[in-house]
Coordinates of C-alpha atoms in Angstrom, one line a residue:
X256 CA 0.0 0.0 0.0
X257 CA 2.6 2.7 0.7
X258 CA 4.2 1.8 -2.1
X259 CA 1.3 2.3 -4.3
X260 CA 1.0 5.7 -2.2
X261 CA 4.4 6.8 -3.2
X262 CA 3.8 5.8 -6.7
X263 CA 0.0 7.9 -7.1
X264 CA 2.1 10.9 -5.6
X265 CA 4.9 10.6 -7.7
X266 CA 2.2 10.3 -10.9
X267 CA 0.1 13.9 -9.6
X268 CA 3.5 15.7 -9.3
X269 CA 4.7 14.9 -12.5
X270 CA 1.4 15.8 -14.1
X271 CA 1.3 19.2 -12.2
X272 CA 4.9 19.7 -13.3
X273 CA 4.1 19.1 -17.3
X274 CA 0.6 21.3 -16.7
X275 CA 2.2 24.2 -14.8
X276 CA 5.2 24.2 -17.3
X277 CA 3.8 24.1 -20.0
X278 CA 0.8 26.3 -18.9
X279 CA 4.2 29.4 -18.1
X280 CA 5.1 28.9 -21.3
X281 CA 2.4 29.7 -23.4
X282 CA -0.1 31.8 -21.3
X283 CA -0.8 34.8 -23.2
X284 CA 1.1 38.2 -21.7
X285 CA -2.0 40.4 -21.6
X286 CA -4.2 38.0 -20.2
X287 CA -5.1 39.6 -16.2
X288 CA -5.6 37.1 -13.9
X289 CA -8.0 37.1 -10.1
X290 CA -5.5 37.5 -6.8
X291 CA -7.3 34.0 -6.1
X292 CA -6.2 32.6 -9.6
X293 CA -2.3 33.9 -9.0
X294 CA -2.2 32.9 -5.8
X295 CA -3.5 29.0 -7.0
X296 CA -1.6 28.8 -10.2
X297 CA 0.8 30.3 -7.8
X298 CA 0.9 27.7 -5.5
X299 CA 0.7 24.7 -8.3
X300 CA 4.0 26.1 -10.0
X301 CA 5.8 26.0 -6.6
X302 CA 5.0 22.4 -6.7
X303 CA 6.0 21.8 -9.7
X304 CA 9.2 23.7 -10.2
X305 CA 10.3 22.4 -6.5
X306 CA 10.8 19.1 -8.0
X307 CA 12.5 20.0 -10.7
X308 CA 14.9 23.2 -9.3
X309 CA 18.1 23.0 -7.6
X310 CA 18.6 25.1 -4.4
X311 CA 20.5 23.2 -2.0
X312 CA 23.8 24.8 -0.8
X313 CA 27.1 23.2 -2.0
X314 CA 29.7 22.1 0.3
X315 CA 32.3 24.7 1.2
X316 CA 35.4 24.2 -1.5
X317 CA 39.0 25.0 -0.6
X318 CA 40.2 24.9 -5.0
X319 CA 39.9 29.4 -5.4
X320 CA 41.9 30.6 -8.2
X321 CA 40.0 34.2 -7.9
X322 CA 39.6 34.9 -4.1
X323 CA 42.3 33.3 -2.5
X324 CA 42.9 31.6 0.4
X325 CA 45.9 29.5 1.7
X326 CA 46.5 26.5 -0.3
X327 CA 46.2 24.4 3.2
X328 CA 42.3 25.1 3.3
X329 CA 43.0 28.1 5.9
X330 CA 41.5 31.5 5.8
X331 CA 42.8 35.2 5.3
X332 CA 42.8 38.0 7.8
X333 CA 43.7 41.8 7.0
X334 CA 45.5 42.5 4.2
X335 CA 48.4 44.8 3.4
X336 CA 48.9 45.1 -0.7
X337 CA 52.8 46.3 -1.8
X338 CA 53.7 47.1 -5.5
X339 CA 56.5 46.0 -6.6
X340 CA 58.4 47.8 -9.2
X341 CA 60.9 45.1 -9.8
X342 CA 59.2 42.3 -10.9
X343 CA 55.9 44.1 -11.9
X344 CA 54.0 42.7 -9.2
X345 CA 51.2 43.1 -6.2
X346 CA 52.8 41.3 -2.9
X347 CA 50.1 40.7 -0.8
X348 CA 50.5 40.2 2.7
X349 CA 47.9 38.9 5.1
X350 CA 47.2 37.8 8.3
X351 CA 46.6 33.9 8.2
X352 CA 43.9 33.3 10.0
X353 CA 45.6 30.2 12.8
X354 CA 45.4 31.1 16.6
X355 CA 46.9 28.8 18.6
X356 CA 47.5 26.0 16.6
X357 CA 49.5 23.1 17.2
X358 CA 52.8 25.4 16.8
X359 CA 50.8 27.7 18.8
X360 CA 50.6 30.6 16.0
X361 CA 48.6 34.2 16.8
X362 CA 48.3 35.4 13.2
X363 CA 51.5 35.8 11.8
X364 CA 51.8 37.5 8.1
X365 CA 52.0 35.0 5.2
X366 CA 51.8 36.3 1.6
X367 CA 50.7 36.0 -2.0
X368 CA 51.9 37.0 -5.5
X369 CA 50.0 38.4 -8.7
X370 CA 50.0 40.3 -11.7
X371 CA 46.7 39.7 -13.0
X372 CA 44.6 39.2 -9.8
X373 CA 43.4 35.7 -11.5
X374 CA 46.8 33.7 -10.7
X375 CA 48.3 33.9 -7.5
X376 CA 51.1 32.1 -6.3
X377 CA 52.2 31.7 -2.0
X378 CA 55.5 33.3 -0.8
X379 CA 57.9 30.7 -1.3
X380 CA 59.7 31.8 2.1
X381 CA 56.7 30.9 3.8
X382 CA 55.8 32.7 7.7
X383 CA 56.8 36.4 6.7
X384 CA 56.3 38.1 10.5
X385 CA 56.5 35.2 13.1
X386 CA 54.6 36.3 16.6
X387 CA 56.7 35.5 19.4
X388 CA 57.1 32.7 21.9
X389 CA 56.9 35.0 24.7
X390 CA 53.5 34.8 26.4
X391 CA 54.4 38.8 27.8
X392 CA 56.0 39.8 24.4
X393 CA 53.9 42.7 22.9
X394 CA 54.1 40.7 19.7
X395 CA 52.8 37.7 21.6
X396 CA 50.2 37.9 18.6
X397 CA 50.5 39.7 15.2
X398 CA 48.2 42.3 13.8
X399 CA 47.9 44.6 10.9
X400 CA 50.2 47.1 9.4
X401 CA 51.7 47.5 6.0
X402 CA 55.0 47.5 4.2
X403 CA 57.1 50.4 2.8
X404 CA 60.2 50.6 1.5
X405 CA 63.3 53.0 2.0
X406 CA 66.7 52.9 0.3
X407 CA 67.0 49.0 -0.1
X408 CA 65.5 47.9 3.1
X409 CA 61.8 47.2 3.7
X410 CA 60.0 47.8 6.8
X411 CA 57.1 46.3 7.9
X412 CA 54.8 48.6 10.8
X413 CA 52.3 46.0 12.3
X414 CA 50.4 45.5 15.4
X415 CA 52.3 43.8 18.6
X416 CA 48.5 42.5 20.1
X417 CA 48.8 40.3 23.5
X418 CA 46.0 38.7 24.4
X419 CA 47.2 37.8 27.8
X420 CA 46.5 41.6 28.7
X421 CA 46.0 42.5 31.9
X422 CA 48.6 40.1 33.7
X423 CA 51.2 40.8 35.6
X424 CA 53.4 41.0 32.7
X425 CA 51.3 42.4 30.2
X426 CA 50.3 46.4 31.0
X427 CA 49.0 47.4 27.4
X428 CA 47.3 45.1 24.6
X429 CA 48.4 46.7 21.6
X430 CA 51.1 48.5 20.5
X431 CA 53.3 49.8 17.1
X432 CA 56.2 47.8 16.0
X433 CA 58.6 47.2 13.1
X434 CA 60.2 44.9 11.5
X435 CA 62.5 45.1 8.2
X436 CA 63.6 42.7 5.7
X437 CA 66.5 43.2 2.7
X438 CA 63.9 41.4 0.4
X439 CA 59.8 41.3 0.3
X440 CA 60.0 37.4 -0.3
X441 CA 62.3 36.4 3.0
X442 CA 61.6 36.8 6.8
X443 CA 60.8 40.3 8.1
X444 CA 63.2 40.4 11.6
X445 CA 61.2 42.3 14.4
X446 CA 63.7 45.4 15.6
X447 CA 64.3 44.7 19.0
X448 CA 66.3 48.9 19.2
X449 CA 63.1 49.8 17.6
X450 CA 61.3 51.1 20.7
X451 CA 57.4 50.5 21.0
X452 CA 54.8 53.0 19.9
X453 CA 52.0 53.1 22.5
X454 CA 49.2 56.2 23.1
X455 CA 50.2 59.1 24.1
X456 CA 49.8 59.9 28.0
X457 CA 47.9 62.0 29.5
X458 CA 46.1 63.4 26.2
X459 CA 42.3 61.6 26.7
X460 CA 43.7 58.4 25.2
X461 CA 42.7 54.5 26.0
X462 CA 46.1 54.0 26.7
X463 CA 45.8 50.4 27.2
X464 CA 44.4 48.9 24.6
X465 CA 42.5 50.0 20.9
X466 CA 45.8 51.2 19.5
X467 CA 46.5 49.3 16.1
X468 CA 46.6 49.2 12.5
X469 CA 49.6 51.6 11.8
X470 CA 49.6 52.6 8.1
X471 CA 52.7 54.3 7.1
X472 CA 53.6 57.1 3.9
X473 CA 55.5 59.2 2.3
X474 CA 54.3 62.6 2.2
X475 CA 56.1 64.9 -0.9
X476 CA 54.8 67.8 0.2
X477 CA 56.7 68.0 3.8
X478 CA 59.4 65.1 3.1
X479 CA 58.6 63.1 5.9
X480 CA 56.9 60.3 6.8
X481 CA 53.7 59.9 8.2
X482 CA 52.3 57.2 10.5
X483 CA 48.3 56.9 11.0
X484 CA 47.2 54.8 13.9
X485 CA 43.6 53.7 15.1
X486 CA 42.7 54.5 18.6
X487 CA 40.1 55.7 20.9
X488 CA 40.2 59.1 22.8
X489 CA 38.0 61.5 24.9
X490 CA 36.5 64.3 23.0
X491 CA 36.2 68.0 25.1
X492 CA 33.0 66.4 26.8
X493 CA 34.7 63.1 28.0
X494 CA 32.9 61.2 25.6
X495 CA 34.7 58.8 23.5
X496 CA 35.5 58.9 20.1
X497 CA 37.5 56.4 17.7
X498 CA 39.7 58.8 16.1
X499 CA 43.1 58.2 13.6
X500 CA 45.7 59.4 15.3
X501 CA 49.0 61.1 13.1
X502 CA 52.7 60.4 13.8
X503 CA 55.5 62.2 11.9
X504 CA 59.5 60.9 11.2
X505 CA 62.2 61.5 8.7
X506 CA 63.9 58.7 9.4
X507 CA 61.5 55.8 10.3
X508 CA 62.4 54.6 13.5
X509 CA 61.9 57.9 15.5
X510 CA 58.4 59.5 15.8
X511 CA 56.6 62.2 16.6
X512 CA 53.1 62.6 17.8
X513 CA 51.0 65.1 15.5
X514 CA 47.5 64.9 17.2
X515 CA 44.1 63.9 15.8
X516 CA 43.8 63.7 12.0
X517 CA 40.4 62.1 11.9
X518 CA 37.8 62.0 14.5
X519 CA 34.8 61.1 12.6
X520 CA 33.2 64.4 12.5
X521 CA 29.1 64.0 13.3
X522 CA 29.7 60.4 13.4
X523 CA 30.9 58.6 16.8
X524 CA 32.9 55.6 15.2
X525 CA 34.0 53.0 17.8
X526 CA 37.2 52.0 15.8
X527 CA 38.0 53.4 12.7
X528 CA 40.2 50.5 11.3
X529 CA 43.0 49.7 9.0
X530 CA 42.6 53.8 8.4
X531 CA 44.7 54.7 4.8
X532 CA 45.8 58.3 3.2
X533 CA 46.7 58.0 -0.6
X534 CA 46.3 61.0 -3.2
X535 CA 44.4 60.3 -6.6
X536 CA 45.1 63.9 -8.9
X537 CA 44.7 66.6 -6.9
X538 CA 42.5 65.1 -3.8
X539 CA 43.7 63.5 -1.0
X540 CA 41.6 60.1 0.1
X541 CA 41.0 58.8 3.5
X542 CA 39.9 55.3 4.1
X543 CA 38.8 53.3 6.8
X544 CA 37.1 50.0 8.0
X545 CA 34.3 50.9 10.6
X546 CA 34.6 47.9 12.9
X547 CA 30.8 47.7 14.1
X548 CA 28.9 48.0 10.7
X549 CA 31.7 46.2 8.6
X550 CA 31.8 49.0 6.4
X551 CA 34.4 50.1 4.5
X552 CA 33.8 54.3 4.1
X553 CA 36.1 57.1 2.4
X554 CA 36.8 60.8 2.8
X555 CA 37.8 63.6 0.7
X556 CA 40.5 66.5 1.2
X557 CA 42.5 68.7 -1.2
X558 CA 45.1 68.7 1.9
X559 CA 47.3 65.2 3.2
X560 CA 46.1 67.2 6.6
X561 CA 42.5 67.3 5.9
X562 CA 39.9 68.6 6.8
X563 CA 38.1 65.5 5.7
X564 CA 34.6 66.1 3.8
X565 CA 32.3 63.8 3.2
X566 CA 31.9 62.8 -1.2
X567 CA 29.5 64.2 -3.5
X568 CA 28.2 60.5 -3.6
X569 CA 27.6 58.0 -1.3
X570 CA 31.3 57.4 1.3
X571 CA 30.6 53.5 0.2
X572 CA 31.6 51.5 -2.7
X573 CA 30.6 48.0 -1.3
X574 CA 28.7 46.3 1.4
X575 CA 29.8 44.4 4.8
X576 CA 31.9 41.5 2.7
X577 CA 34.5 43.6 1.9
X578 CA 36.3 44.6 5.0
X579 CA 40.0 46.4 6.2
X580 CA 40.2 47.5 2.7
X581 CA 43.6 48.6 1.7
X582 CA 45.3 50.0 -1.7
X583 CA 48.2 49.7 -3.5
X584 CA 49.0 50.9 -7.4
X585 CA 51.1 50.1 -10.0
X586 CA 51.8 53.5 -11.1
X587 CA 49.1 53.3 -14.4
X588 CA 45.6 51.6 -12.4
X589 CA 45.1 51.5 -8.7
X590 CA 43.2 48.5 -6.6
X591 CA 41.6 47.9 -3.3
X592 CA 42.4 45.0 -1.4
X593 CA 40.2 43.4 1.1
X594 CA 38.7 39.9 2.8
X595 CA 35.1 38.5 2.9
X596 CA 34.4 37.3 6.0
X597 CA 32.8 33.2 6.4
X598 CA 29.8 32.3 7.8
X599 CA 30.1 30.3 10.9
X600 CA 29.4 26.5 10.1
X601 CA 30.0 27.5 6.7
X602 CA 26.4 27.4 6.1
X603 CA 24.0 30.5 4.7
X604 CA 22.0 30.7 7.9
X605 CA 25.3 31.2 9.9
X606 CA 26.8 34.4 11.7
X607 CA 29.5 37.0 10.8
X608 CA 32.8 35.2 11.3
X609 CA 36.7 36.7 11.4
X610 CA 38.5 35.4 8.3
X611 CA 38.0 34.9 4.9
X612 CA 38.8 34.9 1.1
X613 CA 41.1 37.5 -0.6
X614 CA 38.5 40.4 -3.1
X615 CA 39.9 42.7 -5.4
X616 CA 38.8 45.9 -7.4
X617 CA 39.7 48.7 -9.7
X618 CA 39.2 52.2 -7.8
X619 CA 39.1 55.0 -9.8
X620 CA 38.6 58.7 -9.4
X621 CA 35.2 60.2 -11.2
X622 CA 35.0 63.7 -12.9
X623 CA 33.7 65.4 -9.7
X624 CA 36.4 63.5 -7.6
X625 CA 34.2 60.5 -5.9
X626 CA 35.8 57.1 -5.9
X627 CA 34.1 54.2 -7.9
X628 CA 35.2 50.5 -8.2
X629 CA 35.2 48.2 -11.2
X630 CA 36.3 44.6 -11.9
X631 CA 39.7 44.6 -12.9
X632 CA 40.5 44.4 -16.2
X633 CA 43.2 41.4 -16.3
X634 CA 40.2 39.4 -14.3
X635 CA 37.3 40.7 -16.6
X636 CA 39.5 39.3 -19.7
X637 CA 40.4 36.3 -18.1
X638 CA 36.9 35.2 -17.0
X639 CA 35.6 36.4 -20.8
X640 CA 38.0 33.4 -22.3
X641 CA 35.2 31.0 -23.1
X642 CA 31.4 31.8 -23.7
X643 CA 29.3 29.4 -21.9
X644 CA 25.4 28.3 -22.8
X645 CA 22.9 28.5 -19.8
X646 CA 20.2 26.1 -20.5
X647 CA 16.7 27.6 -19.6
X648 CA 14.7 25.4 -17.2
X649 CA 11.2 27.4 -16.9
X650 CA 9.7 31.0 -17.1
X651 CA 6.5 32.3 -16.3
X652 CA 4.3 34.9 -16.5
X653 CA 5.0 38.2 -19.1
X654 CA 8.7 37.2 -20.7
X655 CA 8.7 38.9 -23.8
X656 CA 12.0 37.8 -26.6
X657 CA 14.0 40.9 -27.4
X658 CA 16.1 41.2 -30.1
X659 CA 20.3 40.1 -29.5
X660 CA 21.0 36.6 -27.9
X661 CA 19.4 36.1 -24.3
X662 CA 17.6 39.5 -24.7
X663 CA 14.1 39.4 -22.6
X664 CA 11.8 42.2 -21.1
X665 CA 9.7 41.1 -18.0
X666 CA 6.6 43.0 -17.4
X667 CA 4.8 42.1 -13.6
X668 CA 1.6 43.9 -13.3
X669 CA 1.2 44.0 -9.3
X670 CA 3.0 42.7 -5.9
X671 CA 4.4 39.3 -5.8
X672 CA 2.9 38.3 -9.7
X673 CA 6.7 37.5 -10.4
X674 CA 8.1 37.6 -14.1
X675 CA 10.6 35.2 -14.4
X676 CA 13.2 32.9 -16.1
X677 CA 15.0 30.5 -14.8
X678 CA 18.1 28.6 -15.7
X679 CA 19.6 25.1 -14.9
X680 CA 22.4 25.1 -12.1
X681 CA 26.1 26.0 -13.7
X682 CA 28.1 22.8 -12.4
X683 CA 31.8 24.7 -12.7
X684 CA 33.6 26.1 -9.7
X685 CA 34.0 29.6 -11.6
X686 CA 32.4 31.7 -13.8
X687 CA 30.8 35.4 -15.1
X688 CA 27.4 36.1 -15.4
X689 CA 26.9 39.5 -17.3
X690 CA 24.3 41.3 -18.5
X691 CA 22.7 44.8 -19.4
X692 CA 19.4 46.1 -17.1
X693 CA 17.2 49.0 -18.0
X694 CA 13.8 49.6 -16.2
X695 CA 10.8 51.9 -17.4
X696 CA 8.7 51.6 -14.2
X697 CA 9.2 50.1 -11.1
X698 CA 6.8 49.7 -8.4
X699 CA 9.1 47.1 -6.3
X700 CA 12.1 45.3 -7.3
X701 CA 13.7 43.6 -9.7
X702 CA 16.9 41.1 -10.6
X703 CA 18.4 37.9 -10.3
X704 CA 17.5 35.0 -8.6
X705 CA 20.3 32.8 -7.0
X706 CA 19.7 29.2 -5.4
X707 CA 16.3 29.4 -6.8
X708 CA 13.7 26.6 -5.0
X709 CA 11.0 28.4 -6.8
X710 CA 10.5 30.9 -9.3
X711 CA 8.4 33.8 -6.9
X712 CA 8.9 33.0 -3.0
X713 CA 11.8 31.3 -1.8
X714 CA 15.0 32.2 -4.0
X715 CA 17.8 34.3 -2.9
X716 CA 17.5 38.2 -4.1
X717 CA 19.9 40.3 -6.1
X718 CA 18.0 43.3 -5.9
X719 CA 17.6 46.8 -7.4
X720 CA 15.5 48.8 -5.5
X721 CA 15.5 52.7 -7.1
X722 CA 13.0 53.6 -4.9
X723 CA 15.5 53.4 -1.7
X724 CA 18.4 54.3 -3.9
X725 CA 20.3 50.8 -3.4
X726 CA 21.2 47.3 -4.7
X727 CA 21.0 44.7 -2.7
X728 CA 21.0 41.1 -1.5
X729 CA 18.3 39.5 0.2
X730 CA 18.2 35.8 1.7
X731 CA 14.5 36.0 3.5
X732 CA 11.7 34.5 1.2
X733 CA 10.0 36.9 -1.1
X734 CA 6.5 37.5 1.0
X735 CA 8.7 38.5 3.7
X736 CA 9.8 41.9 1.8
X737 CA 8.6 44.8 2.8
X738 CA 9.7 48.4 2.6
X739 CA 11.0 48.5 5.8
X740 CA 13.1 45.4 5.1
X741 CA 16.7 45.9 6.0
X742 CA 19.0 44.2 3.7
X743 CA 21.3 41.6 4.6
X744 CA 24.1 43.4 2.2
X745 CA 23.5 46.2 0.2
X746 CA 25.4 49.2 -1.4
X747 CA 24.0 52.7 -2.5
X748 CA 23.3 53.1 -5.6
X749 CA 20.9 56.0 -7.5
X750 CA 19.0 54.4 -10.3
X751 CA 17.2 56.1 -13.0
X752 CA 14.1 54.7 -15.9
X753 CA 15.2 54.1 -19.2
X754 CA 19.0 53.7 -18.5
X755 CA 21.3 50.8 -19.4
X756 CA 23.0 49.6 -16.4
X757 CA 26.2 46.9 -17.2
X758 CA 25.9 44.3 -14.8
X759 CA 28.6 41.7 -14.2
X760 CA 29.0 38.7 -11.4
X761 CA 32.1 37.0 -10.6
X762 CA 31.1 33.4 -9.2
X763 CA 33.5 31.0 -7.5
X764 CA 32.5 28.4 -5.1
X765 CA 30.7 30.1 -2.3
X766 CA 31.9 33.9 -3.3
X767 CA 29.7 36.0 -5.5
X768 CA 30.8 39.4 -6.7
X769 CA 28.4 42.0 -8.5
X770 CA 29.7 44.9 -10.1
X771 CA 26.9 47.7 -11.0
X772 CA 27.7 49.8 -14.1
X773 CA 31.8 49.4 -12.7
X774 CA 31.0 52.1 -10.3
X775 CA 29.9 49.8 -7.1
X776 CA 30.6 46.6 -6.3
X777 CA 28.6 44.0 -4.1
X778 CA 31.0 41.3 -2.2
X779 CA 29.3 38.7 -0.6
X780 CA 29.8 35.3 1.1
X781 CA 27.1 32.3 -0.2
X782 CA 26.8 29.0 0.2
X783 CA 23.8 28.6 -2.6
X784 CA 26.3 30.8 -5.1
X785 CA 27.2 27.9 -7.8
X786 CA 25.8 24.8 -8.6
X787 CA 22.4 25.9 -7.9
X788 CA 19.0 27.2 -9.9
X789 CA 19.6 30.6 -10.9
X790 CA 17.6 33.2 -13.2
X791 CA 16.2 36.9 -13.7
X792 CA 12.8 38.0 -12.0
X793 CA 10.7 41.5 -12.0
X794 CA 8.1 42.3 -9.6
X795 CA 5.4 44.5 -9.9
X796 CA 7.9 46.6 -12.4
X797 CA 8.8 46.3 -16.2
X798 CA 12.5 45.6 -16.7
X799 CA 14.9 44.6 -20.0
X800 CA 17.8 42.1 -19.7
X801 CA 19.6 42.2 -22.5
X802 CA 22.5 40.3 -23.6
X803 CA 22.6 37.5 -20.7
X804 CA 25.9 36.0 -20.7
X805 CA 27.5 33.4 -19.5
X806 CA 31.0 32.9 -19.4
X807 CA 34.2 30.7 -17.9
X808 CA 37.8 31.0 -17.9

């Protein structure tokens, strides 16, 4: 008998499945259909396209080509990018995310190699910056910094973090150190004369702990050095601030305190993190990671002294995945360097988690002297090598053809009536999805679906949204959008009607970059990225898709 069950069930699903499918296909466009009648057809198509859509998250994958991680399946912490004029190549340098591991290790700086942020290849020399031994060594544990070089010697500013603070040997968590090497692929040798940079005294300073991240320059205009430090101090009111804090030398091992160069201004930051200064034509840019949203925010200045103004534009170019952003240039095209964090159990309904995968852009400077970030152009021909056919699985509701290849407009007359298509699973660990997206009217949203276990409820949402000015990606079911929604990740973005936007999505294993018109990006971590149902949707708006691409390297 249950058998018999299993088989009568088996029979009604397949015949919704041929109905409902076949019904999508051919329903005429202009035909306007009862809420009740959506709702039912509604209902019958999520039966039927749930037996026949993939949406199951892939195991996490350790083989990425395009946002590295160590080849020994370990994660990436901050990174600290160096241009090399030598050999014509970025050496990145990271903090490798162990912590007490069998060799009992505290994040000590490994590094990579490119020239075409596609290939990367490890340090041959292996641990860069070893932590000490010492369990009341400031450097008991290793944090960020960056690399800088002066006559032939290089010398590597980082964080000496102890996390054995308070003991009776350990008075101050965190403090500046340095370390030099003669080459950028051999050991950097902590300088034991070099003598300790802690907060100031006296001055409204945490001075014993929140004092990390030194970044260090060369400034033309005053030929010296400068040092910028995060840290927390007292404003005139005693409340506290995280501010960037400015330290001066000409030789680089003695330094000066220069006060506050950054305080946040309106905003009360609690750390502003792996803070940067670097100059772009005639403006001056200041960058830093804001450690409670995960933000990564810029400021403007036509001095290296500020004042600091907020852009014309938005002061983001990407959302919480991209975090303790730094940049480096080879002389012609700069890039911003960052990590995406994991999700704890490596599973999409996990929590923020330290550590990650390796993302790079393209920043530029606009006409009215904004930054803007694009996929770089060494990865955008690389991942164009070989075109690649998606295979259509199902579409319903108003899909009209358009002219040139995968070319479609999606009309949706009213809330949650869903215009869709929607494409078989991509089995390859790495690809490009492209495309070009106009709207005339939008009442909702519109975009692409990923890990699709329907085609109108319960699919992962790459979003535009003009009418809150943003792009965004949503993981809750459909009927649980509202306008009050807040986004899991998002980036601003001001959309108008009738305008071609390029869109472009790098895909590789569980990471999933979108870049919008190479002006914003969208850096994100998912599980249900590849290998699963994906496709293009409009709701309650009228949208264009033209030239759907798929491609592979």
């Amino acid at each position: 008998m249950k058998c018999s069950i299993k088989k009568l069930m088996l029979i009604i699903g397949l015949a919704f499945f041929l109905l409902f499918s076949c019904n999508s296909e051919t329903e005429s466009p202009n035909v306007e259909k009862s809420q009740g009648s959506t709702s039912k057809m509604a209902a019958s198509l999520k039966m039927a396209t749930a037996m026949a859509l993939t949406c199951n998250a892939q195991a996490e994958q350790t083989d990425y080509n395009i946002y590295r991680m160590v080849s020994d399946g370990t994660r990436i912490g901050d990174v600290m990018p160096y241009y090399d004029t030598t050999t014509n190549a970025f050496y990145i340098y990271y903090l490798k995310d162990i912590w007490n591991d069998a060799i009992n290790k505290r994040h000590p700086w490994y590094g990579f190699k490119t020239t075409d942020f596609y290939n990367y290849t490890e340090l041959s020399s292996g641990e860069i910056l070893s932590c000490s031994t010492n369990s009341c060594a400031q450097n008991f544990a290793l944090g960020t910094g960056n690399v800088i070089k002066s006559g032939t010697k290089f010398y590597a500013f980082y964080t000496g973090h102890n996390p054995n603070y308070p003991s009776s040997c350990v008075t101050k968590k965190e403090g500046i150190m340095l370390a030099t090497s003669s080459s950028l692929n051999s050991n950097f040798t902590p300088k034991t004369t070099f003598t300790t940079i802690y907060p100031p005294v006296g001055l409204g300073f945490d001075e014993t702990q929140n004092f990390r991240d030194p970044y260090v320059f060369w400034d033309a205009t005053t030929s010296t050095y400068i040092m910028l430090v995060s840290a927390r101090k007292q404003d005139g009111g005693g409340n506290w601030k995280g501010v960037i804090a400015k330290y001066s030398s000409t030789n680089l091992l003695n330094w000066t305190y220069n006060n506050i160069i950054y305080d946040g201004g309106a905003q009360n930051f609690f750390m502003m993190e792996t803070p940067e200064i670097f100059k772009m034509g005639s403006t001056y840019y200041l960058m830093f990671s804001d450690i409670d949203s995960k933000y990564v925010y810029y400021r403007k200045s036509s001095s290296v002294n500020g004042p600091w103004s907020l852009p014309v534009g938005q002061d983001r170019l990407d959302g919480t995945g991209f975090y303790a952003a730094k940049t480096a240039t080879d002389g012609t095209d700069r890039y911003i360097f960052a990590w995406t964090n994991i999700l704890s159990g490596n599973t999409d309904a996990g929590t923020w988690a330290w550590g990650g995968n390796l993302a790079v852009h393209k920043i530029y400077q606009k006409s009215n002297g904004d930054l803007a970030v694009a996929i770089p152009h060494t990865l955008k021909n690389k991942m164009e090598t070989t075109n690649y056919t998606p295979v259509q699985n199902s579409q319903w509701g108003n899909v009209n053809p358009l002219v040139g290849g995968l070319s479609y407009e999606l009309t949706s007359p009213a809330d949650f009536d869903v215009a869709n298509i929607i494409y078989d699973p991509i089995s390859l660990a790495r690809y490009k999805i492209s495309a070009t997206v106009s709207y005339s009217n939008c009442n909702k949203d519109f975009g692409f679906m990923i890990g699709a276990c329907d085609g109108y409820e319960n699919f992962y949402s790459l979003r535009f949204v003009p009418s809150q000015n943003r792009f965004s990606l949503d993981k809750i079911n459909r009927s649980a959008l509202t306008t009050t929604t807040i986004a899991y990740n998002d980036v601003p973005y001001v959309f108008a009607a009738n305008t071609d936007y390029d869109i472009q999505i790098v895909i590789e294993n569980s990471m999933l970059v979108v870049y919008i018109n190479n002006e914003v990006a969208l850096t994100n971590r998912l599980y249900k990225a590849s290998n699963t149902s994906w496709g293009i949707f409009a709701d309650n708006s009228t949208v264009k898709f033209n030239n759907i691409k798929v491609s592979i390297p």
